[in-house]
mmCIF file with all atom_site columns, C-alpha atoms in Angstrom:
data_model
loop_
_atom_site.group_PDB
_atom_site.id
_atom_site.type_symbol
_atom_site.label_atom_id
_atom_site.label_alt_id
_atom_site.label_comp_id
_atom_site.label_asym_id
_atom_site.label_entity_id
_atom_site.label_seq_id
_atom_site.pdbx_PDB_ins_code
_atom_site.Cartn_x
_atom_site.Cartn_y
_atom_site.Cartn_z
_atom_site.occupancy
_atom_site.B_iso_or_equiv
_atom_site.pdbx_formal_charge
_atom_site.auth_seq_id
_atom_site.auth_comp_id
_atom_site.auth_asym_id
_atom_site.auth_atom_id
_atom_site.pdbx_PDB_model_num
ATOM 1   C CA . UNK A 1 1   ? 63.902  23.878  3.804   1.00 71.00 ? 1   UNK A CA 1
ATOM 2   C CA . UNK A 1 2   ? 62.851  27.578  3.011   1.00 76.00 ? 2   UNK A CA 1
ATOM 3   C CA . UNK A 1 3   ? 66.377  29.063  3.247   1.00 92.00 ? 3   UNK A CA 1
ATOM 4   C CA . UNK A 1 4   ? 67.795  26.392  1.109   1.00 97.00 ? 4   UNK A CA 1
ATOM 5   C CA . UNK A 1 5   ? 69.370  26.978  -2.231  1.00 97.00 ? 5   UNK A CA 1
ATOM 6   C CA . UNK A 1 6   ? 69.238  23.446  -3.700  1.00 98.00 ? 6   UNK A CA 1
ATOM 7   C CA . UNK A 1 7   ? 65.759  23.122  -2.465  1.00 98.00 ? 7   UNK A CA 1
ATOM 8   C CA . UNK A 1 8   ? 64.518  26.304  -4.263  1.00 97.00 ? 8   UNK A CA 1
ATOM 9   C CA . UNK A 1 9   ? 66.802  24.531  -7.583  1.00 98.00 ? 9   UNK A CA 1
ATOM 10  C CA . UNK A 1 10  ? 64.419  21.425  -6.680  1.00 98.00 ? 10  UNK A CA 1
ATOM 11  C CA . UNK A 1 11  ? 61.352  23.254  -6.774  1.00 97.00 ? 11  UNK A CA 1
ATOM 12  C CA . UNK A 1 12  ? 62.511  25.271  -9.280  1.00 97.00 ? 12  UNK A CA 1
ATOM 13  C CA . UNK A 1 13  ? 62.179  28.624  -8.168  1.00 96.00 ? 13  UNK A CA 1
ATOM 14  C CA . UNK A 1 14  ? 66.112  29.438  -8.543  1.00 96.00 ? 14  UNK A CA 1
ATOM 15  C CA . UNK A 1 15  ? 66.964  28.449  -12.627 1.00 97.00 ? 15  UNK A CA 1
ATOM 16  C CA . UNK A 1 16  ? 69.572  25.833  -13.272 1.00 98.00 ? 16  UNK A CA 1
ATOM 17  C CA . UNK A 1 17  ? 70.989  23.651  -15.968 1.00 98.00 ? 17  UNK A CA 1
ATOM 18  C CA . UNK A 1 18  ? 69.544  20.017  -15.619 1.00 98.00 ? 18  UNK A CA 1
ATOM 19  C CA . UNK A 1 19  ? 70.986  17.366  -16.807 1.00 98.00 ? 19  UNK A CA 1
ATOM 20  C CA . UNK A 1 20  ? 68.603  14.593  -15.185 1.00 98.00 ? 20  UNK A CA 1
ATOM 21  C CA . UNK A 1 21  ? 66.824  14.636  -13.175 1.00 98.00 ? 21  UNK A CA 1
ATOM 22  C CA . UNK A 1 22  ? 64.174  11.619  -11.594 1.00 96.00 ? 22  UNK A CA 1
ATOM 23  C CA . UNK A 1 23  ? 62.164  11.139  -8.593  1.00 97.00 ? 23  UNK A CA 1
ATOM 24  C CA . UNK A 1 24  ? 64.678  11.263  -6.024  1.00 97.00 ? 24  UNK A CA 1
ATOM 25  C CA . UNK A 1 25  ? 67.592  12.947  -7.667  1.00 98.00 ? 25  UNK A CA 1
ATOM 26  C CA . UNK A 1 26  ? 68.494  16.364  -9.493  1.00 98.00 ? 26  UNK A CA 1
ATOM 27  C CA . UNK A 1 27  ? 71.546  16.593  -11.704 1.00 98.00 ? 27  UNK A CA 1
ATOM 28  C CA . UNK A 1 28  ? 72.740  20.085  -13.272 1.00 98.00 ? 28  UNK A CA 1
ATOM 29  C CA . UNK A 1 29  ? 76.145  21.964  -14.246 1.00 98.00 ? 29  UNK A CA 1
ATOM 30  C CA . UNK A 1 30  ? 77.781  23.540  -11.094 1.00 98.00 ? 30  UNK A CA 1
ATOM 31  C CA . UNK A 1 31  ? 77.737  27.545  -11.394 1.00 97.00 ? 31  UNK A CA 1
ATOM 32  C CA . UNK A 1 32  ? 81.606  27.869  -10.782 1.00 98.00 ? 32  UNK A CA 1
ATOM 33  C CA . UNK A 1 33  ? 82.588  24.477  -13.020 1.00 98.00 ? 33  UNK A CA 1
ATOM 34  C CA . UNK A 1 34  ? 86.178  23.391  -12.080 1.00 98.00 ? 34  UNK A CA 1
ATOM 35  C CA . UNK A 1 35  ? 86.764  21.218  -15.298 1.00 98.00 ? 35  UNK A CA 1
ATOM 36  C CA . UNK A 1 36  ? 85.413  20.865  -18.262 1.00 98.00 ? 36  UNK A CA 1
ATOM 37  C CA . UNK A 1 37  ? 82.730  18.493  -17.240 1.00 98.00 ? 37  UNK A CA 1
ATOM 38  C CA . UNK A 1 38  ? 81.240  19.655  -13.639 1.00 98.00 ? 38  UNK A CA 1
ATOM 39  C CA . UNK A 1 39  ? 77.978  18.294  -12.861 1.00 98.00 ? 39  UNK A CA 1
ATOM 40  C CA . UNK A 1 40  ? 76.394  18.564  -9.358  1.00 98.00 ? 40  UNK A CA 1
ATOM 41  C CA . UNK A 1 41  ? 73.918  15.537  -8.243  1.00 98.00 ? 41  UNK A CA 1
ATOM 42  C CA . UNK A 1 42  ? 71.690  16.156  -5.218  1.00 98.00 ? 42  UNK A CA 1
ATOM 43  C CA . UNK A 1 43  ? 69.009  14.655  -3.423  1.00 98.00 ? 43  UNK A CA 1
ATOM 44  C CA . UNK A 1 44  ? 65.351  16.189  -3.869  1.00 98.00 ? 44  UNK A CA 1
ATOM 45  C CA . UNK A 1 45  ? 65.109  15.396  -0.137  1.00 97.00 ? 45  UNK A CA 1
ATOM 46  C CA . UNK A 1 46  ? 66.952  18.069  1.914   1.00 98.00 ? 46  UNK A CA 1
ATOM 47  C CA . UNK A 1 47  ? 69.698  16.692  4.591   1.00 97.00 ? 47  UNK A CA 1
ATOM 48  C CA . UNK A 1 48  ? 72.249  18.437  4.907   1.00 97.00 ? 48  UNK A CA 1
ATOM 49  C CA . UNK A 1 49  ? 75.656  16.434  4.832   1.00 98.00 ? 49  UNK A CA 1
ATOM 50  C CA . UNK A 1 50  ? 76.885  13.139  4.537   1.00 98.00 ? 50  UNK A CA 1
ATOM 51  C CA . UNK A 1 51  ? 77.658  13.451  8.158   1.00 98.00 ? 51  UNK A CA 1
ATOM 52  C CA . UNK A 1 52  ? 73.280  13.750  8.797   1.00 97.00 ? 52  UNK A CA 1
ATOM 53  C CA . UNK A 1 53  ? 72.618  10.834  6.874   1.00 97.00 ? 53  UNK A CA 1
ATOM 54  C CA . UNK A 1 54  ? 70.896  8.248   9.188   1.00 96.00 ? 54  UNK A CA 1
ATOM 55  C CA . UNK A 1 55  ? 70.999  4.613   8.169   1.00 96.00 ? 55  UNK A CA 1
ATOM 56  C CA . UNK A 1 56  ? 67.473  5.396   6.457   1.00 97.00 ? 56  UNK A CA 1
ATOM 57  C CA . UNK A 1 57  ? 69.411  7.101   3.573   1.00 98.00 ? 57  UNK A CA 1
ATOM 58  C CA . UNK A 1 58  ? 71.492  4.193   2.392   1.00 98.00 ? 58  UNK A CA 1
ATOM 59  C CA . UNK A 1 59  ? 69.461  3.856   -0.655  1.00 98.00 ? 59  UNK A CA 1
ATOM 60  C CA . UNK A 1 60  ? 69.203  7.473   -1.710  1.00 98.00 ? 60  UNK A CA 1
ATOM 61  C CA . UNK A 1 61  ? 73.015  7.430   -1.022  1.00 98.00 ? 61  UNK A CA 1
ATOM 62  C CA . UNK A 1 62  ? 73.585  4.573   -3.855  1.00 98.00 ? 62  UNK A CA 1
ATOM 63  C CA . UNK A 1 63  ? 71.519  6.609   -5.929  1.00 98.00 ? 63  UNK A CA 1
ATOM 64  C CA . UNK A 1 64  ? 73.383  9.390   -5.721  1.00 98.00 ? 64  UNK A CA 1
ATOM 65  C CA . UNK A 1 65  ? 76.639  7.571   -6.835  1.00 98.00 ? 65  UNK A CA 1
ATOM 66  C CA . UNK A 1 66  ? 74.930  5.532   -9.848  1.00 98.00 ? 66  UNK A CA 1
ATOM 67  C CA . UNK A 1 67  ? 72.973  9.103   -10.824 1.00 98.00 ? 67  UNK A CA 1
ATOM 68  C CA . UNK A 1 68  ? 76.870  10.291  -10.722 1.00 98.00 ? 68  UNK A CA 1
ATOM 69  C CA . UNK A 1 69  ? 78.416  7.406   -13.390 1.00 98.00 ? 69  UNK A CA 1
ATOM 70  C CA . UNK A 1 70  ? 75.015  7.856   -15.341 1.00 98.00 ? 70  UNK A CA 1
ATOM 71  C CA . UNK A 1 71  ? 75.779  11.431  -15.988 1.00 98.00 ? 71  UNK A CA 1
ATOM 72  C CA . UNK A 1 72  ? 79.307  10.724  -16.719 1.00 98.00 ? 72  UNK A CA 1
ATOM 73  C CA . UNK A 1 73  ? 78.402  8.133   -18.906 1.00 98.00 ? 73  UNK A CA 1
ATOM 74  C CA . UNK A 1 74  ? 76.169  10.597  -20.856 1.00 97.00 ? 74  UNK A CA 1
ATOM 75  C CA . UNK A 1 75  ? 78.820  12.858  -21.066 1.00 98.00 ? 75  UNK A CA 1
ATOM 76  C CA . UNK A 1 76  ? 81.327  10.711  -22.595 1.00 97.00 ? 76  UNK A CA 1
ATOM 77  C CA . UNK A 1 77  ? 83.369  10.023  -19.415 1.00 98.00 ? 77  UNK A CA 1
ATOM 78  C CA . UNK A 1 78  ? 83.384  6.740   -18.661 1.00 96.00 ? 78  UNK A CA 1
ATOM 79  C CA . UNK A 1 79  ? 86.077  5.650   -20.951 1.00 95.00 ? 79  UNK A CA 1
ATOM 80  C CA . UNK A 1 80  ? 88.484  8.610   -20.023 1.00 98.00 ? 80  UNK A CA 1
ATOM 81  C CA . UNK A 1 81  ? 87.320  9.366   -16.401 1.00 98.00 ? 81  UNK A CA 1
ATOM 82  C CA . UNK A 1 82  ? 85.865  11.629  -13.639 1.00 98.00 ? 82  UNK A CA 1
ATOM 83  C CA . UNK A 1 83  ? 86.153  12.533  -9.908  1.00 98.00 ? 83  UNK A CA 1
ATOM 84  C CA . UNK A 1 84  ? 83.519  11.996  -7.649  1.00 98.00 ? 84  UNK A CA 1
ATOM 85  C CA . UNK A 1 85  ? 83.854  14.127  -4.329  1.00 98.00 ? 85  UNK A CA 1
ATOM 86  C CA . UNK A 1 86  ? 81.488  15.029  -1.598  1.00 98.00 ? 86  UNK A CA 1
ATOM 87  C CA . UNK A 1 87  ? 82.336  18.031  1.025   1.00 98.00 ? 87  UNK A CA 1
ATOM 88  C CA . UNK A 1 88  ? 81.111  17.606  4.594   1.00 98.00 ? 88  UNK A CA 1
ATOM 89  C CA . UNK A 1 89  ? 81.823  20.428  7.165   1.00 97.00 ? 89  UNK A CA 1
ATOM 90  C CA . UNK A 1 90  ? 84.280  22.975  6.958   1.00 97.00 ? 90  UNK A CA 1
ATOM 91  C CA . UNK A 1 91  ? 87.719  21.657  6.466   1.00 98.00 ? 91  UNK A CA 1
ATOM 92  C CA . UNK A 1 92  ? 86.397  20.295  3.158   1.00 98.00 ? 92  UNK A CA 1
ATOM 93  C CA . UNK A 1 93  ? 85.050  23.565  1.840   1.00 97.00 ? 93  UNK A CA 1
ATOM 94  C CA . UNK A 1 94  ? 81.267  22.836  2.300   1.00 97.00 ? 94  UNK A CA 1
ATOM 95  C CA . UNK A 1 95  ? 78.992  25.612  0.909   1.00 95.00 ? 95  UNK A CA 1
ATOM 96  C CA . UNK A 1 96  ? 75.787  24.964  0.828   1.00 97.00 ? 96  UNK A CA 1
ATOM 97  C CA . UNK A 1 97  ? 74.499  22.781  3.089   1.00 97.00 ? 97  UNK A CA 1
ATOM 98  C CA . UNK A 1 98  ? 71.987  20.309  1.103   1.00 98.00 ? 98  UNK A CA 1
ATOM 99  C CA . UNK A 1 99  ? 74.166  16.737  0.197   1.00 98.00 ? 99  UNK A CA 1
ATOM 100 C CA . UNK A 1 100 ? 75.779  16.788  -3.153  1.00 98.00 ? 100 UNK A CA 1
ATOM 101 C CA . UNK A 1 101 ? 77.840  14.960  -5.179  1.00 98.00 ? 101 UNK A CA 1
ATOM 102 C CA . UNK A 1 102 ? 80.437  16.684  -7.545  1.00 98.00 ? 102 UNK A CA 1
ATOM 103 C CA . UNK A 1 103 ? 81.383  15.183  -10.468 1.00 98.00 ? 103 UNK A CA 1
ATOM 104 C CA . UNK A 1 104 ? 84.528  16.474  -12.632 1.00 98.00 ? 104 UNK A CA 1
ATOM 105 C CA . UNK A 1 105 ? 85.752  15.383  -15.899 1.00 98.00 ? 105 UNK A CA 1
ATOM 106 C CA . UNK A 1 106 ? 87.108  16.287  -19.372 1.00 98.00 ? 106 UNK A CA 1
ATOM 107 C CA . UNK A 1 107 ? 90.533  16.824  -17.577 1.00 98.00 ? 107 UNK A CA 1
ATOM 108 C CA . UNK A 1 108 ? 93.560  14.967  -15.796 1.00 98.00 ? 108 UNK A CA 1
ATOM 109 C CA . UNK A 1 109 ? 93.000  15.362  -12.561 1.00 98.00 ? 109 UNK A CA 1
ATOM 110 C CA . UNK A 1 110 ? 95.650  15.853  -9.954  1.00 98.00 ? 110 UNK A CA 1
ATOM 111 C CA . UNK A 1 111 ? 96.910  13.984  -6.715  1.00 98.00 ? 111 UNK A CA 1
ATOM 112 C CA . UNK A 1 112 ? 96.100  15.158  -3.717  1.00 98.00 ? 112 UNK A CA 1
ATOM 113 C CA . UNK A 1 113 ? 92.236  15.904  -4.499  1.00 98.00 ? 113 UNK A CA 1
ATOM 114 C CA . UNK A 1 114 ? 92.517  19.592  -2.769  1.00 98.00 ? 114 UNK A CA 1
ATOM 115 C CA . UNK B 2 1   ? 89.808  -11.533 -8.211  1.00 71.00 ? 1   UNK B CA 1
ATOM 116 C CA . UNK B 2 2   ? 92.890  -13.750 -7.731  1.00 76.00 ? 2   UNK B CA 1
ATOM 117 C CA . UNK B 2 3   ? 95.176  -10.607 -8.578  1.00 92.00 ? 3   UNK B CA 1
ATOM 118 C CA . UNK B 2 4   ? 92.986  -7.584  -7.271  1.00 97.00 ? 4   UNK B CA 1
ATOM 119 C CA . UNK B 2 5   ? 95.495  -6.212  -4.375  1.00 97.00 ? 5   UNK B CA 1
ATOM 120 C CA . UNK B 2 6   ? 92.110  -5.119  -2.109  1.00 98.00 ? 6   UNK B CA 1
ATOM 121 C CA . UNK B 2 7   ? 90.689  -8.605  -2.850  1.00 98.00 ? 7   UNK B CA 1
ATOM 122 C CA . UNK B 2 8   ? 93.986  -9.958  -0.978  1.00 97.00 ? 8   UNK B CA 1
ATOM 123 C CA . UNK B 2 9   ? 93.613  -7.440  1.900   1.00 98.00 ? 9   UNK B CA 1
ATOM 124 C CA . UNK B 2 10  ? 90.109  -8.348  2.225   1.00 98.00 ? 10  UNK B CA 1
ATOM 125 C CA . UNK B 2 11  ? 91.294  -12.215 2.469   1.00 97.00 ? 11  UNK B CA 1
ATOM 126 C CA . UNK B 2 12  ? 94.144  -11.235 4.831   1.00 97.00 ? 12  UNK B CA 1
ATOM 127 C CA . UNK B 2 13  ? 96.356  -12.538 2.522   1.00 96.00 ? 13  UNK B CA 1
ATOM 128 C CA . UNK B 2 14  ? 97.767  -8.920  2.342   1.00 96.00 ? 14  UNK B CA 1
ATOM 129 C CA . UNK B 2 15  ? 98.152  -6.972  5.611   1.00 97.00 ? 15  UNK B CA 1
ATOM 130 C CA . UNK B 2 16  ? 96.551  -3.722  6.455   1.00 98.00 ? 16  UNK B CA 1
ATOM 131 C CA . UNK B 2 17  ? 95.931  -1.168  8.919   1.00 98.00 ? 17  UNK B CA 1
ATOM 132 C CA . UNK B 2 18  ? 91.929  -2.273  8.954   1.00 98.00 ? 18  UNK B CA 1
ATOM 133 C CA . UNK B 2 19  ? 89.843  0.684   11.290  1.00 98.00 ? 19  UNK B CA 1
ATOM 134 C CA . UNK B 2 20  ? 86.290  -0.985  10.747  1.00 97.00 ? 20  UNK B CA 1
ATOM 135 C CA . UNK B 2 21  ? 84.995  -4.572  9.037   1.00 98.00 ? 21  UNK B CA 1
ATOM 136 C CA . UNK B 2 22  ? 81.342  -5.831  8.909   1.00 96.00 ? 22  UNK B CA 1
ATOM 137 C CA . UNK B 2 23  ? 79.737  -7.992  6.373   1.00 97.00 ? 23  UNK B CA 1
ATOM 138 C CA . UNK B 2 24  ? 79.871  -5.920  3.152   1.00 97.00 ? 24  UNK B CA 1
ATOM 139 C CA . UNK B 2 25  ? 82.439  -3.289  3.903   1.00 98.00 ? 25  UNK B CA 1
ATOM 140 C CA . UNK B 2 26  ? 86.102  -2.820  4.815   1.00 98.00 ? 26  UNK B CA 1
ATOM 141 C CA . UNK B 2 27  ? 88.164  0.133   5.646   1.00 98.00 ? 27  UNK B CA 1
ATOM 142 C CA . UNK B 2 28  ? 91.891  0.529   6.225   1.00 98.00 ? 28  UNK B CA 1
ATOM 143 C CA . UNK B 2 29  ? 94.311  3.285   5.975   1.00 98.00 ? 29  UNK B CA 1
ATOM 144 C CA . UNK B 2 30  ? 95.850  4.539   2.825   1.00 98.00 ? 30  UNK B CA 1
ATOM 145 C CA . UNK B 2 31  ? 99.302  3.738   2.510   1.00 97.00 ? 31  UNK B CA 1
ATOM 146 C CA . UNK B 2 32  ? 100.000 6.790   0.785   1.00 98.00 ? 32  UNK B CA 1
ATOM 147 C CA . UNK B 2 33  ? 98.210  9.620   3.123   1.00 98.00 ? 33  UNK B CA 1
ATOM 148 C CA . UNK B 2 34  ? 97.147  12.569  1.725   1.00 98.00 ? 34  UNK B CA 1
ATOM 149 C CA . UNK B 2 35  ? 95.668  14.210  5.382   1.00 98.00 ? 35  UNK B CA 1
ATOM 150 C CA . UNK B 2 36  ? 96.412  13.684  8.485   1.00 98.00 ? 36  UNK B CA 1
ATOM 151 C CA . UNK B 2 37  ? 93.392  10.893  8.184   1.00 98.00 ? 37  UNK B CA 1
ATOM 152 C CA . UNK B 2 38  ? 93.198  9.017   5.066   1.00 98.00 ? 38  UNK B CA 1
ATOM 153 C CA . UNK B 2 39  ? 91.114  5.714   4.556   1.00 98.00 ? 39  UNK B CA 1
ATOM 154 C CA . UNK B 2 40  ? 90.268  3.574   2.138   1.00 98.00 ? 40  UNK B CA 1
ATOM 155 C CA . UNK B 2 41  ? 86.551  2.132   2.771   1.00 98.00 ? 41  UNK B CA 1
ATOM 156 C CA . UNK B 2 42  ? 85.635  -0.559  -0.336  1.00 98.00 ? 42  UNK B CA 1
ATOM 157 C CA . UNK B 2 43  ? 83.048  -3.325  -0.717  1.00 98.00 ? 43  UNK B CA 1
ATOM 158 C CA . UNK B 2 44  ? 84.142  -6.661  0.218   1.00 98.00 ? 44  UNK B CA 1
ATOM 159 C CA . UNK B 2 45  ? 82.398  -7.673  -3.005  1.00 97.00 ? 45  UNK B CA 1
ATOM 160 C CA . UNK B 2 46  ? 84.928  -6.897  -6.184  1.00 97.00 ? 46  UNK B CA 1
ATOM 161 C CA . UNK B 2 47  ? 83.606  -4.835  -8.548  1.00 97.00 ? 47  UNK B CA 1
ATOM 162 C CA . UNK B 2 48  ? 86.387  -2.356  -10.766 1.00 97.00 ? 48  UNK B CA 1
ATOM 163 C CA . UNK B 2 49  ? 84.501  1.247   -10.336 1.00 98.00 ? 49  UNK B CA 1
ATOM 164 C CA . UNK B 2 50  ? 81.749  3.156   -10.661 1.00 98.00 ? 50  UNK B CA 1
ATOM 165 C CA . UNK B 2 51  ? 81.208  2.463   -14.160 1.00 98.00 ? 51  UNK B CA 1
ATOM 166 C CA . UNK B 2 52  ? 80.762  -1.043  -13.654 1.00 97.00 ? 52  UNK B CA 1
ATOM 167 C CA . UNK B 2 53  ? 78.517  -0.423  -11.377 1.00 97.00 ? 53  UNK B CA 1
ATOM 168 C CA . UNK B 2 54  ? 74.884  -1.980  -12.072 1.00 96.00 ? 54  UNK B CA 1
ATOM 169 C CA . UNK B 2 55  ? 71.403  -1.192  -10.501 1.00 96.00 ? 55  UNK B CA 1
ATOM 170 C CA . UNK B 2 56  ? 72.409  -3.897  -7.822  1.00 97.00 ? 56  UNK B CA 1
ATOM 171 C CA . UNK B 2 57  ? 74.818  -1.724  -5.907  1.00 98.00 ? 57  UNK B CA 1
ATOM 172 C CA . UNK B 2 58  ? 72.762  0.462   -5.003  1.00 98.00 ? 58  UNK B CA 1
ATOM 173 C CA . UNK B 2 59  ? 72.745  -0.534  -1.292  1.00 98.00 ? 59  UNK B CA 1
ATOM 174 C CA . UNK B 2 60  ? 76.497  -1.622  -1.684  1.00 98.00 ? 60  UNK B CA 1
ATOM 175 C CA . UNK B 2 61  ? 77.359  2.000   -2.763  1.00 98.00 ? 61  UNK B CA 1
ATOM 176 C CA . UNK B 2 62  ? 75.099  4.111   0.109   1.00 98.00 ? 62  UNK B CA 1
ATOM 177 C CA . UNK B 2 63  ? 76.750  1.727   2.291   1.00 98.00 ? 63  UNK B CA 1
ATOM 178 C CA . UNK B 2 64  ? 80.525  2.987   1.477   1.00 98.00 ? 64  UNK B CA 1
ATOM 179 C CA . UNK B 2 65  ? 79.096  6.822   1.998   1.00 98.00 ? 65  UNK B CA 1
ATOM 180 C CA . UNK B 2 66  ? 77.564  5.646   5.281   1.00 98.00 ? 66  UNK B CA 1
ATOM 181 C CA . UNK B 2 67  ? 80.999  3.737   6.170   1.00 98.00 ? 67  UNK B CA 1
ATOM 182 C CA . UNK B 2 68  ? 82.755  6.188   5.625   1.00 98.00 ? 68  UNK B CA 1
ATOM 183 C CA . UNK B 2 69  ? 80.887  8.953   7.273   1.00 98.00 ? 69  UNK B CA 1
ATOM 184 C CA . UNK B 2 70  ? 81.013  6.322   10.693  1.00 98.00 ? 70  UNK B CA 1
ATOM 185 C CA . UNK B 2 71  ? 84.978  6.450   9.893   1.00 98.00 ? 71  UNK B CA 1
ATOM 186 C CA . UNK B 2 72  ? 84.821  9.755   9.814   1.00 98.00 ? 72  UNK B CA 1
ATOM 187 C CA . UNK B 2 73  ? 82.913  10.296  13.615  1.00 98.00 ? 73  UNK B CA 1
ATOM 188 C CA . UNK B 2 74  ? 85.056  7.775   14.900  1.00 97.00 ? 74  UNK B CA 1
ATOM 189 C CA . UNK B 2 75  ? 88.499  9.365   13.733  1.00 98.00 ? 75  UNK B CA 1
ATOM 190 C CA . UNK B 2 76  ? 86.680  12.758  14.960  1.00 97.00 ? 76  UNK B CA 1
ATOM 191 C CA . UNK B 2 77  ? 86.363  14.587  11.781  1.00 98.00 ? 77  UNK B CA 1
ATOM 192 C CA . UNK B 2 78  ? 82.364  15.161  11.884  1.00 96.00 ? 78  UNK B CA 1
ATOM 193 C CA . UNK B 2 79  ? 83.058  18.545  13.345  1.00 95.00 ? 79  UNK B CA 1
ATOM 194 C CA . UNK B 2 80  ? 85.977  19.523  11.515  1.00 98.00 ? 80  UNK B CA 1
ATOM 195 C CA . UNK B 2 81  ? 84.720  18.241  8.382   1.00 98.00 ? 81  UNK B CA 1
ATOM 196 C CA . UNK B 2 82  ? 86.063  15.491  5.942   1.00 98.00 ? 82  UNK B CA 1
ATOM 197 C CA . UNK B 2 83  ? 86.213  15.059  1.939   1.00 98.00 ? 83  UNK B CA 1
ATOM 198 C CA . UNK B 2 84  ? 85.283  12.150  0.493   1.00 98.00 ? 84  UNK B CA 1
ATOM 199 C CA . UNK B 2 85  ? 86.546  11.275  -3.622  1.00 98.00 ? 85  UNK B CA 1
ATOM 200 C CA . UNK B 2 86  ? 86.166  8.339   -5.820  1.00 98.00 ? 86  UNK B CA 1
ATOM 201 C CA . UNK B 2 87  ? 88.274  8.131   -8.631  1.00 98.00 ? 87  UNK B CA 1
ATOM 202 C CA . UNK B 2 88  ? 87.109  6.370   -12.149 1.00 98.00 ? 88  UNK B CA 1
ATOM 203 C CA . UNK B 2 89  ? 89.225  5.503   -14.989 1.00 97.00 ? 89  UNK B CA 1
ATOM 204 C CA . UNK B 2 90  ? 92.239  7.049   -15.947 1.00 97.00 ? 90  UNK B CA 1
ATOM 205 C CA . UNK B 2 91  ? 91.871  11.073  -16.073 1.00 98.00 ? 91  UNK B CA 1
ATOM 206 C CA . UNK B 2 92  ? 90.989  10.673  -12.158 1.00 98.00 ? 92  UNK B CA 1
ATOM 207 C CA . UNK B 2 93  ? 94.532  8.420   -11.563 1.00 97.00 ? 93  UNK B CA 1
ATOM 208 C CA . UNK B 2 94  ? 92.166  5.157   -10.645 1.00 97.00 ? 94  UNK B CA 1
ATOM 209 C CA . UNK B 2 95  ? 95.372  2.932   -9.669  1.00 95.00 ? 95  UNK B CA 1
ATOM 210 C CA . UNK B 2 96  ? 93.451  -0.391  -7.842  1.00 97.00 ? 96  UNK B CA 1
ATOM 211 C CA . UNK B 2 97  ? 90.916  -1.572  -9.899  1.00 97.00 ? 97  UNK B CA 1
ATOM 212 C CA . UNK B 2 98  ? 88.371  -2.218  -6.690  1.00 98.00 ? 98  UNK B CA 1
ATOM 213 C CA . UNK B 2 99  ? 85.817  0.384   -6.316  1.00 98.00 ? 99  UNK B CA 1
ATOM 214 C CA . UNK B 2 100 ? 87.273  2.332   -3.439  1.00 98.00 ? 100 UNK B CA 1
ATOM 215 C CA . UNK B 2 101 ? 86.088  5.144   -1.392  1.00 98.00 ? 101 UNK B CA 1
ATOM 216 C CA . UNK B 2 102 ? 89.355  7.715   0.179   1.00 98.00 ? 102 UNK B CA 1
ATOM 217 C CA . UNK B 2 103 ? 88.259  9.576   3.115   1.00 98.00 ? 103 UNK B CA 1
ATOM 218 C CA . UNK B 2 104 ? 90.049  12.851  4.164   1.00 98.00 ? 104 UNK B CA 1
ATOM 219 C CA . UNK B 2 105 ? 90.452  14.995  6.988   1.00 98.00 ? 105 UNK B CA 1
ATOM 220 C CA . UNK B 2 106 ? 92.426  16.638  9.889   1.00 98.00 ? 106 UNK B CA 1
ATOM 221 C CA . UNK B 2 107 ? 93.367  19.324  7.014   1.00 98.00 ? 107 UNK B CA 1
ATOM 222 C CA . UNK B 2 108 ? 91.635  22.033  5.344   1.00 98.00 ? 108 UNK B CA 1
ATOM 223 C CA . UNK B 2 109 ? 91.494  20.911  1.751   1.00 98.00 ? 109 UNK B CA 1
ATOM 224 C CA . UNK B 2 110 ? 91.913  22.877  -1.225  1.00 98.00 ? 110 UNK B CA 1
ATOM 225 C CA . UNK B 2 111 ? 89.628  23.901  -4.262  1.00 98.00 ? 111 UNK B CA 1
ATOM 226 C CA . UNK B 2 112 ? 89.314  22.614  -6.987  1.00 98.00 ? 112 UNK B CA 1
ATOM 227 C CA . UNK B 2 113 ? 89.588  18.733  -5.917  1.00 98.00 ? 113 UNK B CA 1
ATOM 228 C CA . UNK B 2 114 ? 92.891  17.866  -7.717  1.00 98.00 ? 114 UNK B CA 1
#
């Protein structure tokens, strides 16, 4: 996708801080972090929600998730904890429109999730 | 699990208000709502979180996101737009130790996620 910001991160035309990255996935610090730990994981292929995810991308789906706890893990997490959250459409505060994953940690996090 | 409280509502030893059920996955409304929707979609299969998450959940995993993005179409948030948030481990307030997926929507939700 041409217009794309996370594809132009992918290809690596727009700079970023990566912190893994694989063949199917690309993990680096979110721009605005909301926590001390706040790591963005996104596939290299470009759909644009979790809402345009056929059945076909069950598997890059699960890899999303275990990229998520792998970077958590590698950031000391797992013992005290993180937030996984995905946005999808406009009540949930959706920027750009290429699937990722946020991943918070390094704080308490609160109850409602936003 | 003999005491995981999902375990028992996946047995129907515990009641719930169950909105979808195949093989692998169940979903059921939160008994705490947080948004006008709020389910719970988790593996039928017990696992704690995230972190104890091998390799071989992959599909389990993509299957939750694609459960709960159905959930979400069928409760008619795919316009409106959803959040989706797992919690790990105690700085994310992890209560049931099932992996669990909460699905939100019918609200505009706030930033940062909790």
């Amino acid at each position: 996708m041409d217009d794309c910001l996370f594809c132009k991160i992918v290809a690596k035309e727009i700079p970023a801080r990566v912190v893994r990255e694989d063949e199917t996935v690309l993990a680096f610090e979110d721009i605005r972090p909301q926590a001390p730990v706040h790591i963005l994981i996104i596939p290299k292929e470009h759909f644009a929600s979790l809402d345009d995810a056929g059945e076909d991308k069950e598997a890059i789906l699960g890899r999303l998730l275990l990229a998520a706890a792998a970077v958590a893990r590698e950031k000391g997490l797992a013992r005290t904890g993180y937030r996984v959250v995905i946005n999808t459409g406009p009540d949930s505060g959706q920027e750009v429109f290429h699937t990722h994953v946020h991943l918070l940690g390094g704080r308490k996090m609160r109850w409602p999730p936003g």
